[in-house]
Tab-separated table of C-alpha atoms in Angstrom:
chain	number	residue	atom	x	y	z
A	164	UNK	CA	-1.350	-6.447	10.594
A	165	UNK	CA	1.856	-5.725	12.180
A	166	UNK	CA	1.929	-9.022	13.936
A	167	UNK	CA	1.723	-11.089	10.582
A	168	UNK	CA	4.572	-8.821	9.382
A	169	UNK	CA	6.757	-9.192	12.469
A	170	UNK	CA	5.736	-12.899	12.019
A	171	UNK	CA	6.833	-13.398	8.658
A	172	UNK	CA	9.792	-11.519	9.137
A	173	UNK	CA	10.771	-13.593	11.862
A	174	UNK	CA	11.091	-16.160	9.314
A	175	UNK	CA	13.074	-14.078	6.734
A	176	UNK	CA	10.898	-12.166	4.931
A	177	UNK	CA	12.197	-8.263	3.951
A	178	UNK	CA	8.877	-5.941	4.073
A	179	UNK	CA	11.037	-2.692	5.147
A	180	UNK	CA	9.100	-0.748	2.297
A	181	UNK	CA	5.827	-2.727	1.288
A	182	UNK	CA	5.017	-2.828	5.189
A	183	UNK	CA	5.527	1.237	5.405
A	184	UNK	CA	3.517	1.524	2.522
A	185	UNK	CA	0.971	-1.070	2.956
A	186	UNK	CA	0.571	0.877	6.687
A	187	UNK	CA	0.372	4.113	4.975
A	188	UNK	CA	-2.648	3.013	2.660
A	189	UNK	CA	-4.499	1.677	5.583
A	190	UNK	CA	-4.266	4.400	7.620
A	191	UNK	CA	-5.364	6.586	4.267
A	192	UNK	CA	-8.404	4.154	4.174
A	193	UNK	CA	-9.080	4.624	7.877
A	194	UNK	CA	-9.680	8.108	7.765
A	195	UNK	CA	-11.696	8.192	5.091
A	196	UNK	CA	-13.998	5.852	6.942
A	197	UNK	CA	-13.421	3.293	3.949
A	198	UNK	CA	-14.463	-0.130	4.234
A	199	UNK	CA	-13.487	-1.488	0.858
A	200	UNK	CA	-10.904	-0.571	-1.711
A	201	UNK	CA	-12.312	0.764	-4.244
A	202	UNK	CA	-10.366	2.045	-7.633
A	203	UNK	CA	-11.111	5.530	-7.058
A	204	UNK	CA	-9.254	5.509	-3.584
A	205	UNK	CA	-6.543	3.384	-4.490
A	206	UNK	CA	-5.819	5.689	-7.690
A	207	UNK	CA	-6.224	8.597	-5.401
A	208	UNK	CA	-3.266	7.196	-2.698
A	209	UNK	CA	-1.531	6.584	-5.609
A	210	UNK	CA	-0.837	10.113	-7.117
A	211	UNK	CA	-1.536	11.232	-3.402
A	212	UNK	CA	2.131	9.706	-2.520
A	213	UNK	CA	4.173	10.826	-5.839
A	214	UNK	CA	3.369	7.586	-7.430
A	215	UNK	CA	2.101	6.735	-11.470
A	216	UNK	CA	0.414	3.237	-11.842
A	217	UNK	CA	2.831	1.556	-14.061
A	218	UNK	CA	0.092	0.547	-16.340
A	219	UNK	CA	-0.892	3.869	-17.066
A	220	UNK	CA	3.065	4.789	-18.180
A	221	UNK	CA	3.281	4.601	-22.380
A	222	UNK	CA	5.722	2.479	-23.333
């Protein structure tokens, strides 16, 4: 992973944040021993990090 970000920032790409947080939800994954995203662990990193799904925010 961080070799295709350090790639594509090589070539002017700015992932300062959605690298740290794309990191962050891998290594949540990891130590749950998940192999695939489900919606259950996604919503759970969600909340987990502050965060409300802008779908779920009335309008």
């Amino acid at each position: 992973m961080s070799a295709m970000w350090g790639m594509r920032q090589g070539l002017g790409y700015k992932y300062h944040g959605p690298a740290r947080r794309l990191s962050n939800f891998v290594t949540f994954m990891e130590a749950r021993g998940a192999e695939t995203i489900t919606t259950a662990l996604a919503m759970k990193w969600v909340t987990l990090i502050g965060r409300q799904p802008s779908w779920s925010i009335p309008k």
